[in-house]
XYZ file of C-alpha atoms in Angstrom:
780
model
C 0.000 0.000 0.000
C 2.845 2.394 0.814
C 4.287 1.980 -2.683
C 0.946 2.598 -4.363
C 0.412 5.762 -2.282
C 3.763 7.067 -3.529
C 2.604 6.566 -7.086
C -0.793 8.203 -6.584
C 0.703 11.297 -4.923
C 3.169 11.763 -7.720
C 0.375 11.357 -10.307
C -1.669 14.161 -8.668
C 1.354 16.488 -8.629
C 2.018 15.752 -12.282
C -1.618 16.516 -13.283
C -1.581 19.831 -11.378
C 1.679 20.817 -13.051
C 0.377 19.997 -16.535
C -2.847 21.964 -15.887
C -0.774 25.005 -14.937
C 1.255 24.657 -18.116
C -1.890 24.627 -20.243
C -3.067 27.884 -18.655
C 0.116 29.625 -19.776
C -1.267 29.788 -23.319
C 0.059 29.249 -26.776
C 3.387 31.006 -26.327
C 4.924 27.807 -25.036
C 3.298 25.333 -27.435
C 5.347 22.317 -28.478
C 6.969 22.810 -31.898
C 6.825 19.795 -34.237
C 8.548 19.372 -37.574
C 7.903 16.401 -39.858
C 10.391 15.547 -42.590
C 10.572 12.636 -44.964
C 13.993 11.057 -45.406
C 15.262 9.977 -48.851
C 15.297 6.333 -49.909
C 18.293 4.183 -49.018
C 20.238 2.424 -51.747
C 17.876 -0.551 -51.844
C 14.722 0.527 -53.733
C 12.389 -1.658 -51.629
C 13.344 0.077 -48.408
C 11.335 2.984 -47.055
C 12.469 5.180 -44.198
C 10.781 8.057 -42.472
C 11.770 10.212 -39.571
C 10.158 12.955 -37.555
C 11.809 15.396 -35.184
C 10.148 16.746 -32.053
C 11.988 19.457 -30.174
C 11.342 18.870 -26.446
C 10.037 21.849 -24.523
C 12.558 21.709 -21.709
C 11.376 25.106 -20.416
C 7.952 23.590 -19.766
C 8.866 20.234 -18.258
C 11.395 19.076 -15.760
C 13.013 15.736 -16.543
C 11.393 12.793 -14.806
C 13.471 9.898 -13.487
C 12.808 6.822 -11.386
C 14.689 5.948 -8.177
C 15.860 2.423 -7.433
C 16.768 1.434 -3.874
C 18.571 -1.855 -3.263
C 16.881 -3.946 -0.563
C 18.633 -6.355 1.766
C 16.276 -9.239 0.964
C 17.109 -12.645 2.415
C 16.142 -15.921 0.698
C 14.129 -18.409 2.747
C 13.280 -22.039 2.033
C 9.835 -23.265 3.100
C 9.671 -26.934 2.155
C 10.108 -27.002 -1.607
C 9.253 -23.291 -1.973
C 11.967 -20.630 -2.205
C 10.783 -17.282 -0.867
C 12.670 -14.152 -1.881
C 10.798 -11.009 -0.946
C 7.464 -11.242 -2.721
C 8.732 -13.886 -5.151
C 7.550 -17.435 -4.594
C 9.555 -20.094 -6.478
C 8.375 -23.699 -6.355
C 11.268 -26.134 -6.765
C 10.990 -29.540 -8.503
C 11.058 -32.693 -6.404
C 14.568 -33.532 -5.254
C 15.896 -29.998 -5.732
C 17.060 -27.856 -2.843
C 18.876 -24.539 -2.476
C 22.462 -23.919 -1.417
C 23.524 -20.313 -0.806
C 26.952 -19.214 -2.073
C 29.102 -16.194 -1.289
C 27.443 -12.917 -2.426
C 28.568 -11.452 -5.745
C 28.497 -7.678 -5.337
C 24.894 -6.714 -4.538
C 23.494 -10.066 -5.675
C 22.499 -13.075 -3.597
C 23.930 -16.231 -5.206
C 22.036 -19.541 -5.024
C 22.664 -23.036 -6.423
C 19.702 -25.283 -7.254
C 21.286 -28.510 -6.026
C 19.826 -31.563 -7.752
C 18.484 -29.730 -10.807
C 21.595 -30.772 -12.758
C 20.387 -34.393 -12.691
C 16.797 -33.779 -13.778
C 15.963 -35.800 -16.891
C 14.486 -33.951 -19.858
C 13.471 -34.714 -23.439
C 16.270 -32.563 -24.830
C 19.139 -33.701 -22.625
C 19.793 -37.025 -20.908
C 21.550 -35.112 -18.150
C 21.144 -31.415 -17.660
C 24.700 -30.510 -16.759
C 27.777 -31.148 -14.621
C 27.006 -28.368 -12.106
C 24.010 -27.428 -9.963
C 22.546 -24.452 -11.872
C 23.389 -21.085 -10.313
C 21.345 -17.876 -10.156
C 22.061 -14.313 -9.039
C 19.203 -12.451 -7.288
C 18.748 -8.809 -6.311
C 15.667 -6.924 -5.122
C 14.915 -3.192 -5.528
C 12.235 -0.779 -4.422
C 11.246 1.553 -7.268
C 9.809 5.062 -7.126
C 8.426 6.134 -10.491
C 5.375 7.758 -12.057
C 2.793 5.912 -14.115
C 5.099 5.691 -17.147
C 7.102 2.463 -17.190
C 9.747 4.177 -19.365
C 11.091 6.017 -16.325
C 11.723 2.727 -14.583
C 13.238 1.077 -17.664
C 15.600 4.032 -18.027
C 16.768 3.585 -14.439
C 17.231 -0.159 -15.016
C 19.354 0.531 -18.110
C 21.537 2.773 -15.931
C 21.895 -0.143 -13.552
C 22.637 -2.549 -16.438
C 24.594 -0.510 -19.009
C 25.366 -1.671 -22.556
C 22.478 -4.138 -22.813
C 19.102 -4.289 -24.568
C 15.934 -5.086 -22.638
C 13.404 -7.296 -24.444
C 9.766 -6.867 -23.485
C 8.304 -10.356 -22.969
C 5.196 -9.917 -20.821
C 3.183 -6.835 -19.879
C -0.112 -6.245 -18.032
C -0.337 -2.492 -17.484
C -3.502 -2.664 -15.385
C -1.767 -4.915 -12.877
C 1.633 -3.195 -13.374
C 3.137 -6.622 -13.960
C 6.094 -6.908 -16.390
C 8.792 -9.322 -17.524
C 11.904 -8.198 -19.423
C 14.887 -10.289 -20.486
C 18.437 -9.443 -21.554
C 21.670 -11.144 -22.535
C 25.113 -10.468 -21.140
C 27.807 -11.264 -23.696
C 28.777 -14.921 -23.986
C 27.650 -16.499 -20.758
C 24.734 -14.917 -18.843
C 21.045 -14.309 -19.439
C 18.940 -12.082 -17.211
C 15.318 -11.473 -16.219
C 13.653 -8.405 -14.722
C 10.361 -9.082 -12.940
C 8.262 -6.075 -11.918
C 5.072 -5.826 -9.953
C 4.190 -2.297 -8.936
C 7.238 -0.917 -7.136
C 8.722 -4.342 -6.453
C 11.605 -5.081 -8.856
C 13.674 -8.275 -9.060
C 16.714 -8.898 -11.227
C 17.621 -12.556 -11.776
C 20.621 -13.787 -13.772
C 21.645 -17.311 -14.706
C 24.300 -19.078 -16.762
C 23.221 -19.030 -20.408
C 23.939 -22.733 -20.903
C 21.845 -23.623 -17.837
C 18.746 -21.571 -18.585
C 16.524 -24.515 -19.573
C 16.915 -26.270 -16.224
C 17.535 -23.218 -14.012
C 15.388 -20.145 -13.360
C 14.273 -19.992 -16.999
C 12.965 -23.541 -16.808
C 11.016 -22.655 -13.659
C 9.447 -19.718 -15.520
C 8.412 -22.112 -18.297
C 6.764 -24.390 -15.741
C 4.904 -21.419 -14.163
C 6.730 -22.158 -10.922
C 7.546 -18.443 -10.360
C 4.746 -16.377 -8.813
C 4.153 -13.300 -6.713
C 3.007 -13.854 -3.151
C -0.295 -12.111 -3.770
C -1.002 -12.647 -7.460
C -0.103 -14.950 -10.345
C 1.479 -13.296 -13.401
C 2.168 -15.121 -16.651
C 5.924 -15.239 -16.452
C 6.154 -18.253 -18.766
C 6.667 -16.130 -21.886
C 10.432 -15.599 -21.901
C 10.778 -16.771 -25.513
C 7.844 -14.795 -26.915
C 8.872 -12.609 -29.848
C 9.722 -9.237 -28.267
C 7.567 -6.499 -29.757
C 9.756 -3.858 -28.126
C 13.450 -3.533 -27.343
C 14.869 -0.851 -25.066
C 18.341 0.707 -25.211
C 20.073 3.725 -23.784
C 23.216 5.487 -24.942
C 25.039 8.809 -24.858
C 25.286 10.278 -28.328
C 27.197 13.283 -26.929
C 28.170 14.701 -23.541
C 24.950 16.739 -23.376
C 22.618 14.244 -25.049
C 21.482 10.860 -23.746
C 18.874 8.929 -25.707
C 16.356 6.430 -24.414
C 15.496 4.174 -27.371
C 12.416 2.064 -28.067
C 12.609 -0.318 -31.019
C 9.376 -1.801 -32.316
C 9.007 -4.529 -34.922
C 6.178 -3.641 -37.307
C 4.363 -5.397 -40.140
C 6.016 -6.020 -43.515
C 9.466 -6.364 -41.925
C 9.509 -2.710 -40.905
C 11.207 -1.543 -37.729
C 10.454 1.684 -35.865
C 13.101 3.455 -33.777
C 11.774 6.022 -31.314
C 14.378 8.223 -29.659
C 13.482 10.010 -26.441
C 15.728 12.503 -24.746
C 16.349 10.771 -21.445
C 13.932 12.028 -18.813
C 11.503 13.540 -21.335
C 9.271 10.581 -22.040
C 6.078 12.422 -22.992
C 7.153 13.096 -26.595
C 9.364 11.383 -29.148
C 12.512 13.353 -29.998
C 13.079 11.573 -33.325
C 11.198 8.781 -35.038
C 12.822 6.602 -37.726
C 11.302 3.717 -39.677
C 13.156 1.395 -42.021
C 12.991 -2.049 -43.533
C 14.310 -4.531 -40.996
C 17.809 -5.833 -41.718
C 18.802 -7.323 -38.419
C 17.406 -7.967 -34.968
C 18.348 -4.521 -33.786
C 20.618 -1.646 -34.854
C 24.034 -1.087 -33.346
C 24.999 2.317 -32.023
C 28.613 2.994 -32.949
C 30.747 5.688 -34.554
C 30.430 4.837 -38.250
C 31.964 8.002 -39.721
C 34.800 8.589 -37.230
C 33.536 11.953 -35.912
C 33.380 10.932 -32.242
C 29.571 10.592 -32.098
C 27.504 7.414 -31.980
C 25.670 6.680 -35.206
C 22.975 4.121 -35.938
C 24.309 1.124 -37.875
C 21.528 -0.966 -39.412
C 23.521 -2.737 -42.122
C 26.550 -2.090 -44.291
C 24.332 -0.093 -46.660
C 21.965 1.339 -44.052
C 23.301 3.904 -41.565
C 22.000 7.006 -39.830
C 24.700 9.529 -38.919
C 24.485 11.967 -36.024
C 24.475 15.626 -37.090
C 26.046 17.420 -34.144
C 24.908 20.864 -35.322
C 21.293 19.940 -36.059
C 21.227 17.426 -33.184
C 19.451 14.771 -35.196
C 20.155 11.609 -37.165
C 20.451 11.822 -40.940
C 20.332 8.985 -43.435
C 23.750 8.226 -44.896
C 24.178 8.100 -48.671
C 25.738 4.726 -49.472
C 26.681 4.029 -53.130
C 25.357 0.897 -54.783
C 28.850 -0.499 -55.369
C 29.710 -0.462 -51.655
C 29.763 -4.077 -50.339
C 26.574 -5.187 -48.638
C 28.337 -7.600 -46.264
C 30.295 -6.395 -43.243
C 32.747 -9.273 -43.729
C 33.977 -7.521 -46.903
C 34.901 -4.288 -45.128
C 37.221 -3.022 -42.414
C 37.136 0.365 -40.700
C 40.289 2.266 -39.757
C 39.563 5.107 -37.291
C 43.254 6.107 -37.325
C 42.960 7.337 -40.917
C 39.154 7.685 -41.108
C 39.085 5.250 -44.008
C 36.961 2.210 -44.886
C 38.652 -0.598 -46.816
C 36.441 -2.892 -48.902
C 36.967 -6.055 -50.917
C 34.819 -7.162 -53.854
C 34.589 -10.910 -54.414
C 31.246 -11.258 -56.176
C 30.500 -13.962 -58.742
C 31.213 -13.499 -62.452
C 29.243 -14.488 -65.556
C 31.023 -17.055 -67.718
C 30.982 -17.261 -71.507
C 28.311 -19.990 -71.422
C 26.022 -17.847 -69.271
C 26.669 -19.701 -66.014
C 27.965 -17.906 -62.936
C 30.920 -18.860 -60.784
C 32.859 -17.472 -57.865
C 35.367 -14.864 -59.011
C 38.651 -16.129 -57.613
C 40.779 -14.391 -60.244
C 39.941 -10.696 -59.895
C 41.059 -9.112 -56.632
C 39.382 -5.720 -56.229
C 40.049 -3.495 -53.225
C 38.527 -0.055 -52.682
C 39.167 2.740 -50.171
C 36.339 5.010 -49.010
C 36.040 8.293 -47.097
C 33.090 10.176 -45.657
C 32.122 13.564 -47.107
C 29.314 14.803 -44.907
C 26.672 12.074 -44.983
C 27.974 10.601 -48.250
C 30.409 7.697 -48.471
C 32.765 8.412 -51.381
C 35.124 6.015 -53.150
C 38.648 7.464 -53.223
C 40.808 4.690 -54.656
C 40.378 1.357 -56.382
C 42.912 -1.395 -57.053
C 42.079 -4.241 -59.454
C 44.435 -7.177 -59.886
C 43.416 -9.640 -62.615
C 45.227 -12.900 -61.895
C 45.625 -15.223 -64.889
C 47.951 -18.112 -65.775
C 49.794 -15.876 -68.245
C 50.420 -13.154 -65.675
C 48.782 -10.568 -63.431
C 47.512 -7.208 -64.649
C 47.214 -4.682 -61.829
C 45.669 -1.232 -62.088
C 45.161 1.494 -59.484
C 42.464 4.115 -59.995
C 42.315 7.320 -57.955
C 39.158 9.407 -57.646
C 40.631 11.986 -55.287
C 39.987 15.531 -56.379
C 36.807 14.553 -58.190
C 38.399 13.141 -61.349
C 39.563 9.654 -62.284
C 43.316 9.150 -62.504
C 45.432 6.081 -63.202
C 48.615 6.431 -61.134
C 49.626 2.863 -61.895
C 48.923 0.258 -64.593
C 51.391 -2.617 -64.929
C 51.725 -6.354 -65.440
C 53.582 -8.857 -63.261
C 54.502 -12.468 -63.703
C 52.348 -15.010 -61.887
C 55.393 -16.048 -59.870
C 56.000 -12.456 -58.703
C 52.387 -12.225 -57.602
C 52.294 -15.584 -55.824
C 55.569 -14.889 -54.005
C 54.464 -11.349 -53.075
C 57.579 -9.862 -54.666
C 58.957 -6.477 -53.631
C 57.765 -4.776 -56.846
C 54.205 -6.040 -56.184
C 54.341 -4.803 -52.589
C 55.495 -1.350 -53.722
C 52.361 -0.913 -55.800
C 50.137 -1.840 -52.877
C 52.094 0.590 -50.709
C 51.200 3.253 -53.252
C 47.542 2.217 -53.096
C 47.364 2.214 -49.271
C 49.621 5.250 -48.715
C 48.083 7.846 -46.408
C 44.773 5.980 -46.310
C 45.512 2.957 -44.124
C 47.817 2.528 -41.145
C 51.004 0.643 -41.914
C 50.421 -1.776 -39.047
C 47.384 -3.995 -39.584
C 46.372 -7.632 -39.317
C 43.564 -8.014 -41.801
C 42.854 -9.580 -45.178
C 44.857 -6.934 -46.999
C 47.647 -7.708 -49.410
C 50.562 -8.247 -47.040
C 53.204 -5.537 -47.093
C 56.552 -5.515 -45.325
C 57.262 -1.915 -44.415
C 60.708 -2.958 -43.135
C 59.828 -1.899 -39.621
C 61.672 -3.305 -36.659
C 59.033 -5.345 -34.848
C 59.768 -6.998 -31.566
C 60.691 -10.656 -31.982
C 58.264 -12.574 -29.791
C 59.085 -15.960 -31.321
C 62.848 -16.464 -31.681
C 64.149 -17.616 -35.058
C 66.278 -20.213 -33.276
C 63.127 -21.991 -32.043
C 61.606 -21.988 -35.530
C 64.848 -23.327 -37.017
C 64.988 -26.070 -34.402
C 61.466 -27.243 -35.260
C 61.992 -26.860 -39.022
C 65.171 -28.960 -38.947
C 63.368 -31.643 -36.940
C 60.557 -31.658 -39.523
C 63.062 -32.251 -42.310
C 64.845 -35.126 -40.597
C 61.657 -36.712 -39.218
C 62.405 -36.142 -35.501
C 59.812 -33.440 -34.808
C 57.761 -35.456 -32.306
C 60.771 -36.483 -30.244
C 62.117 -32.905 -30.336
C 58.850 -31.277 -29.252
C 58.045 -33.812 -26.529
C 61.228 -32.755 -24.735
C 59.981 -29.126 -24.777
C 56.440 -29.752 -23.402
C 55.843 -27.689 -20.259
C 52.233 -28.013 -19.091
C 49.879 -30.098 -16.993
C 46.727 -31.631 -18.467
C 43.794 -31.127 -16.106
C 41.482 -33.975 -15.165
C 37.728 -33.490 -15.455
C 37.402 -33.168 -11.697
C 40.050 -30.443 -11.700
C 38.265 -28.646 -14.563
C 34.915 -28.820 -12.733
C 36.483 -27.388 -9.577
C 37.910 -24.428 -11.512
C 34.838 -23.831 -13.690
C 32.296 -23.994 -10.858
C 32.776 -20.332 -9.889
C 33.935 -19.038 -13.288
C 30.842 -18.262 -15.421
C 32.694 -18.005 -18.754
C 34.613 -21.259 -18.279
C 31.548 -22.918 -16.783
C 29.447 -22.043 -19.848
C 32.128 -23.422 -22.184
C 32.503 -26.645 -20.216
C 28.747 -27.281 -20.124
C 28.426 -26.800 -23.909
C 31.396 -29.102 -24.583
C 30.103 -31.718 -22.115
C 26.769 -31.826 -23.925
C 27.941 -32.241 -27.487
C 31.703 -32.609 -27.654
C 34.822 -32.658 -25.531
C 37.649 -30.469 -24.292
C 41.272 -30.558 -23.201
C 42.598 -28.014 -20.723
C 46.226 -27.552 -19.794
C 47.657 -25.424 -17.014
C 50.915 -23.445 -17.140
C 52.180 -19.871 -17.291
C 51.327 -19.540 -20.979
C 51.853 -15.768 -21.313
C 55.052 -15.644 -19.232
C 53.910 -13.164 -16.585
C 54.630 -15.414 -13.590
C 50.969 -16.393 -13.034
C 49.557 -19.779 -14.046
C 47.053 -19.715 -16.932
C 44.726 -22.236 -18.578
C 44.726 -22.960 -22.307
C 41.879 -25.067 -23.667
C 40.853 -26.789 -26.867
C 37.049 -26.918 -26.748
C 35.066 -29.042 -29.208
C 31.313 -28.403 -29.347
C 30.314 -31.260 -31.640
C 29.800 -31.670 -35.370
C 31.494 -33.852 -37.968
C 33.571 -30.945 -39.314
C 35.739 -31.082 -36.185
C 35.804 -27.337 -35.586
C 37.168 -26.368 -32.191
C 37.866 -23.220 -30.236
C 41.203 -22.514 -28.619
C 40.581 -20.433 -25.502
C 42.985 -18.591 -23.209
C 41.917 -18.165 -19.565
C 44.399 -15.723 -18.089
C 45.389 -16.290 -14.488
C 44.722 -13.399 -12.097
C 46.658 -12.444 -8.985
C 43.719 -13.488 -6.771
C 43.851 -17.047 -8.155
C 40.890 -16.722 -10.533
C 40.908 -16.975 -14.329
C 39.563 -14.534 -16.917
C 38.698 -15.476 -20.503
C 40.823 -13.089 -22.564
C 40.956 -14.500 -26.096
C 39.834 -17.321 -28.365
C 40.088 -18.362 -31.982
C 38.622 -21.102 -34.189
C 40.555 -24.045 -35.614
C 40.025 -27.785 -36.048
C 40.811 -30.676 -33.741
C 44.581 -30.940 -33.492
C 47.140 -32.015 -30.938
C 48.509 -29.118 -28.916
C 50.769 -28.399 -25.982
C 52.608 -25.559 -24.297
C 56.317 -25.837 -25.056
C 59.187 -23.968 -23.417
C 62.306 -22.583 -25.086
C 64.998 -20.365 -23.611
C 62.853 -19.620 -20.546
C 59.669 -18.631 -22.449
C 56.475 -20.598 -23.109
C 54.654 -20.950 -26.433
C 51.502 -22.657 -27.684
C 52.322 -25.353 -30.253
C 49.684 -27.041 -32.441
C 50.131 -29.843 -34.950
C 48.779 -28.824 -38.365
C 47.432 -31.096 -41.072
C 46.024 -30.809 -44.564
C 42.280 -30.911 -43.850
C 41.365 -32.408 -47.239
C 44.004 -35.137 -47.145
C 44.059 -35.648 -43.352
C 47.853 -35.748 -43.495
C 50.183 -33.905 -41.108
C 51.900 -30.927 -42.771
C 53.423 -28.706 -40.089
C 53.145 -26.751 -36.846
C 51.563 -23.565 -35.519
C 53.452 -21.614 -32.827
C 51.947 -18.736 -30.809
C 53.451 -16.399 -28.229
C 50.924 -14.884 -25.821
C 51.407 -11.563 -24.030
C 48.903 -10.444 -21.385
C 46.454 -13.184 -22.366
C 46.298 -12.491 -26.126
C 48.367 -13.559 -29.108
C 51.250 -11.194 -29.793
C 52.855 -13.209 -32.603
C 52.140 -16.459 -34.443
C 54.177 -18.569 -36.855
C 53.279 -21.394 -39.216
C 55.850 -23.953 -40.338
C 54.479 -26.020 -43.219
C 55.955 -28.641 -45.516
C 56.049 -27.898 -49.237
C 57.337 -29.882 -52.241
C 60.809 -28.522 -52.927
C 61.721 -31.141 -55.553
C 60.019 -34.079 -57.284
C 61.843 -37.308 -58.144
C 59.668 -38.704 -60.949
C 60.348 -42.152 -62.417
C 58.768 -44.544 -64.865
C 58.850 -47.411 -62.380
C 57.033 -50.075 -64.462
C 56.066 -50.641 -68.077
C 54.328 -53.780 -69.404
C 56.242 -53.845 -72.691
C 58.084 -51.794 -75.296
C 54.928 -51.195 -77.288
C 53.517 -49.178 -74.363
C 56.720 -47.221 -73.583
C 56.054 -44.204 -75.828
C 52.538 -43.947 -74.378
C 53.861 -44.177 -70.790
C 56.656 -41.688 -71.449
C 54.147 -39.150 -72.754
C 52.213 -39.459 -69.482
C 55.543 -39.214 -67.624
C 56.472 -35.962 -69.399
C 53.135 -34.384 -68.394
C 52.898 -35.834 -64.879
C 53.629 -32.563 -63.046
C 50.965 -30.829 -65.143
C 48.456 -33.490 -64.070
C 49.513 -32.957 -60.438
C 48.962 -29.205 -60.777
C 45.480 -29.855 -62.155
C 44.393 -32.017 -59.226
C 45.915 -29.511 -56.800
C 43.492 -26.980 -58.337
C 40.686 -29.599 -58.122
C 40.306 -29.636 -61.897
C 39.030 -32.652 -63.841
C 41.468 -34.305 -66.248
C 39.618 -35.319 -69.405
C 41.017 -37.867 -71.901
C 40.701 -38.014 -75.663
C 38.464 -41.109 -75.487
C 35.906 -39.469 -73.197
C 32.897 -37.769 -74.740
C 30.972 -35.154 -72.795
C 27.201 -35.545 -72.709
C 24.779 -32.600 -72.954
C 24.320 -30.717 -69.662
C 20.766 -31.977 -69.159
C 21.902 -35.612 -69.087
C 22.279 -37.454 -65.788
C 25.869 -38.428 -66.559
C 28.462 -36.047 -67.944
C 30.792 -38.582 -69.626
C 30.533 -41.635 -71.824
C 33.332 -43.976 -72.885
C 33.953 -47.689 -73.481
C 35.971 -48.198 -70.304
C 36.317 -52.005 -70.421
C 36.781 -52.319 -74.219
C 33.728 -54.558 -74.775
C 32.207 -52.364 -77.469
C 29.525 -50.878 -75.176
C 30.155 -47.355 -73.831
C 29.594 -46.663 -70.127
C 27.987 -43.483 -68.811
C 29.520 -41.964 -65.688
C 30.432 -38.917 -63.607
C 33.808 -38.168 -62.104
C 35.138 -35.392 -59.875
C 37.464 -34.757 -56.966
C 35.488 -35.045 -53.756
C 36.601 -32.533 -51.115
C 35.508 -33.513 -47.584
C 33.767 -31.283 -45.069
C 34.248 -33.585 -42.101
C 36.995 -35.151 -40.041
C 36.241 -38.762 -40.931
C 36.941 -38.700 -44.677
C 39.632 -37.468 -47.057
C 39.988 -36.107 -50.554
C 39.444 -38.780 -53.210
C 38.002 -39.622 -56.609
C 34.220 -39.590 -56.822
C 33.266 -42.001 -59.627
C 29.797 -43.356 -60.401
C 27.801 -44.484 -63.430
C 25.859 -47.229 -65.207
C 26.917 -50.403 -66.985
C 29.019 -53.461 -66.171
C 32.173 -51.555 -67.063
C 31.650 -49.269 -64.037
C 32.114 -52.179 -61.634
C 35.147 -53.398 -63.586
C 36.648 -49.882 -63.515
C 36.144 -49.634 -59.754
C 38.058 -52.902 -59.344
C 40.981 -51.400 -61.261
C 40.836 -48.158 -59.251
C 41.096 -50.147 -56.034
C 44.267 -51.773 -57.345
C 46.066 -48.428 -57.642
C 48.559 -47.489 -54.923
C 47.527 -44.720 -52.553
C 44.285 -42.772 -52.787
C 42.882 -42.312 -56.334
C 42.113 -38.638 -57.003
C 41.291 -38.510 -60.718
C 41.011 -40.806 -63.761
C 40.973 -40.150 -67.503
C 40.901 -42.341 -70.608
C 43.252 -42.200 -73.591
C 43.182 -44.349 -76.793
C 45.963 -46.793 -77.676
C 45.970 -49.291 -80.567
C 42.164 -49.204 -80.893
C 41.764 -49.806 -77.162
C 41.193 -47.468 -74.234
C 43.619 -47.143 -71.326
C 42.356 -45.818 -67.982
C 44.911 -43.530 -66.324
C 44.666 -43.043 -62.553
C 46.535 -40.433 -60.544
C 46.608 -41.141 -56.800
C 48.211 -39.583 -53.714
C 50.725 -41.705 -51.813
C 51.670 -38.985 -49.298
C 51.210 -35.280 -48.587
C 52.374 -34.386 -52.121
C 53.878 -37.699 -53.307
C 51.841 -39.305 -56.077
C 51.641 -42.108 -58.607
C 50.054 -42.439 -62.043
C 48.994 -45.910 -63.162
C 47.612 -47.057 -66.510
C 45.083 -49.915 -66.639
C 43.884 -51.832 -69.679
C 40.487 -53.448 -69.146
C 39.123 -56.354 -71.167
C 35.746 -57.022 -69.609
C 36.267 -57.890 -65.956
C 40.010 -58.443 -66.396
C 42.412 -55.548 -65.910
C 46.164 -55.284 -66.550
C 48.609 -52.698 -65.249
C 50.291 -51.148 -68.319
C 52.629 -48.670 -66.613
C 53.299 -47.083 -63.217
C 54.922 -43.672 -62.656
C 56.108 -42.741 -59.164
C 56.783 -39.223 -57.853
C 58.620 -38.971 -54.545
C 58.943 -35.534 -52.969
C 61.855 -33.856 -51.232
C 60.227 -31.454 -48.779
C 61.199 -28.006 -47.615
C 59.726 -25.998 -44.752
C 57.929 -22.717 -45.379
C 57.953 -20.189 -42.483
C 55.308 -17.490 -42.109
C 55.288 -15.098 -39.138
C 52.360 -12.838 -38.206
C 52.599 -10.042 -35.639
C 49.224 -9.163 -34.110
C 49.850 -5.490 -33.457
C 46.394 -4.080 -32.853
C 45.288 -6.845 -30.490
C 47.601 -5.641 -27.739
């Protein structure tokens, strides 16, 4: 009753104040201006905005007050009482109170981790944990005042409206904290509760209890089982400038439209600016898009509203049609106020089909001019077998110029020769910072970078790779301790980020965690390889940096695939070492070394095997009459190897291509019985850990089975086959891999079900080690 009296008194004061304002006459009327914004670059999109200037001389800002209460949890049988919240626990579940976390009471639902469900056989390795806090709220009738105060309490989040009954003043809002926590705000009148739980535990923790309608008020039942309902409104709050804070309501409308209503914080009776646009994403991001120090509204790569500091309003940016639509094709550089973009769209072939353009590398550099994004430079490199034609275009000064147009050899391009780098230096000069770690053409500016990974260590590993002693060499350098599952559980229990990772990996995959001082600061860290399921074998390598108080903080992670790893030590410093392999062939091909500083990668190196020299021999030939045929294959063997390395089909003179609409692309008399077989062939590239690159061959006719028998007789793994004529018969040629790059080519002559090996060419490789070093400047 006390709370409701507070509200009623405030309401009466507000009405009296508004009545007095009305008596003052028209001199203080609210001014409203409506303007229609121009279309964005996509014709189907429609945006509108209206500006309302708030009459600050008429109204004082209105804010809510939140007072933290010292509410104690109580357990009454299987009912948890926390203030006016009544939480009914499942059978076999009890509550265990933990140490407080700041202002929050921390509780474990002991036993809930073993509850069976349809989705999971076992809920999780830990009793689910929740964080509870209780506040008394003083606010007027408008819920926006209270939401604004809650956003001050929980900065940098969005509140999703899930349940609302205005007459009963009963509300449920949800939010996500990055990576590992989800939160709920339950409101009834002036009684406010904030509950947080581990994201991975939400289905069998507090969220699950909401679903089961096990959460109620003491005096009334509210429908708090709607946490996954589509949120009609999202609430944000941000400072666009020192003197301007916006309270934002986002509303999803019909026809994929989204409405953004901006209120000057504290003035909730009128909208400051209203913007509508076609929905591109769940919600816009407020960030500085044009490098002027103010927060803009980023909807998509081609949809932005920029803050006009003079007019104090958002204006629609003018984005050209040739600016990339995907954010993955762009990179922003605040240091030089430049946007770099890369164009890798598909191209139309001569036959009318489309394919991915892997030959034309187009980079563009953009600058802002007012609200318009303007292309300043363009660099096009057309990569062909005959050479590379590279052209730079400059649009600075309003006219097109060609400061550079030149051709390079393919070898110069592939080896990133100095003359190629100089042209890219010209293209980037003054527009991009010299130090970067992105998908740009790599340039060595001959700067003296700190050596985090000593060359002596790389040479030691490279030499061991060449003489086949790498495993013995590296085992002697291993300097870590692999944690048992019990040890991991003990560490993760009170570490929400690690706990969330462990739960996810326990459900669908596995993990390995090692303990050592991995970043060489004298404090023990944890490095983990976490696998979350899936046949592709993708994993995440995570660094949990040790803190002085004995806890661990998740500081960095990156994606890779399942590989052996360890922390090795050399000359008093520790490094992460991973075994690399060719994913398609599933064959070991090198090592990855990383030096960590302050919990993040400072420098990485990759040592990979490459074919330095081929020893090619005609190892077998069935008779002199076949020698000229075999020697011709021998002379072209490296060309055939290059083709399969590019995943190209090798087609023989005896193979006829069928029309595109046919089921099978090829036809040929494979087994020399006078009846042609129909078949398809290609190089199959795997997308999972259990298979490897090989020949995909299928078709119709008895000769298909006979051909498969011959393919199985080839050494190694067959990758491609083609058919050539000889003395009115057809010979099937098979190229197969016998190692990382070692290969053989075998010729088979089929007569019905019988096959004979005509020749065999072997290619043994002498390997070298390629060293690549990457310094991660901006991550530090």
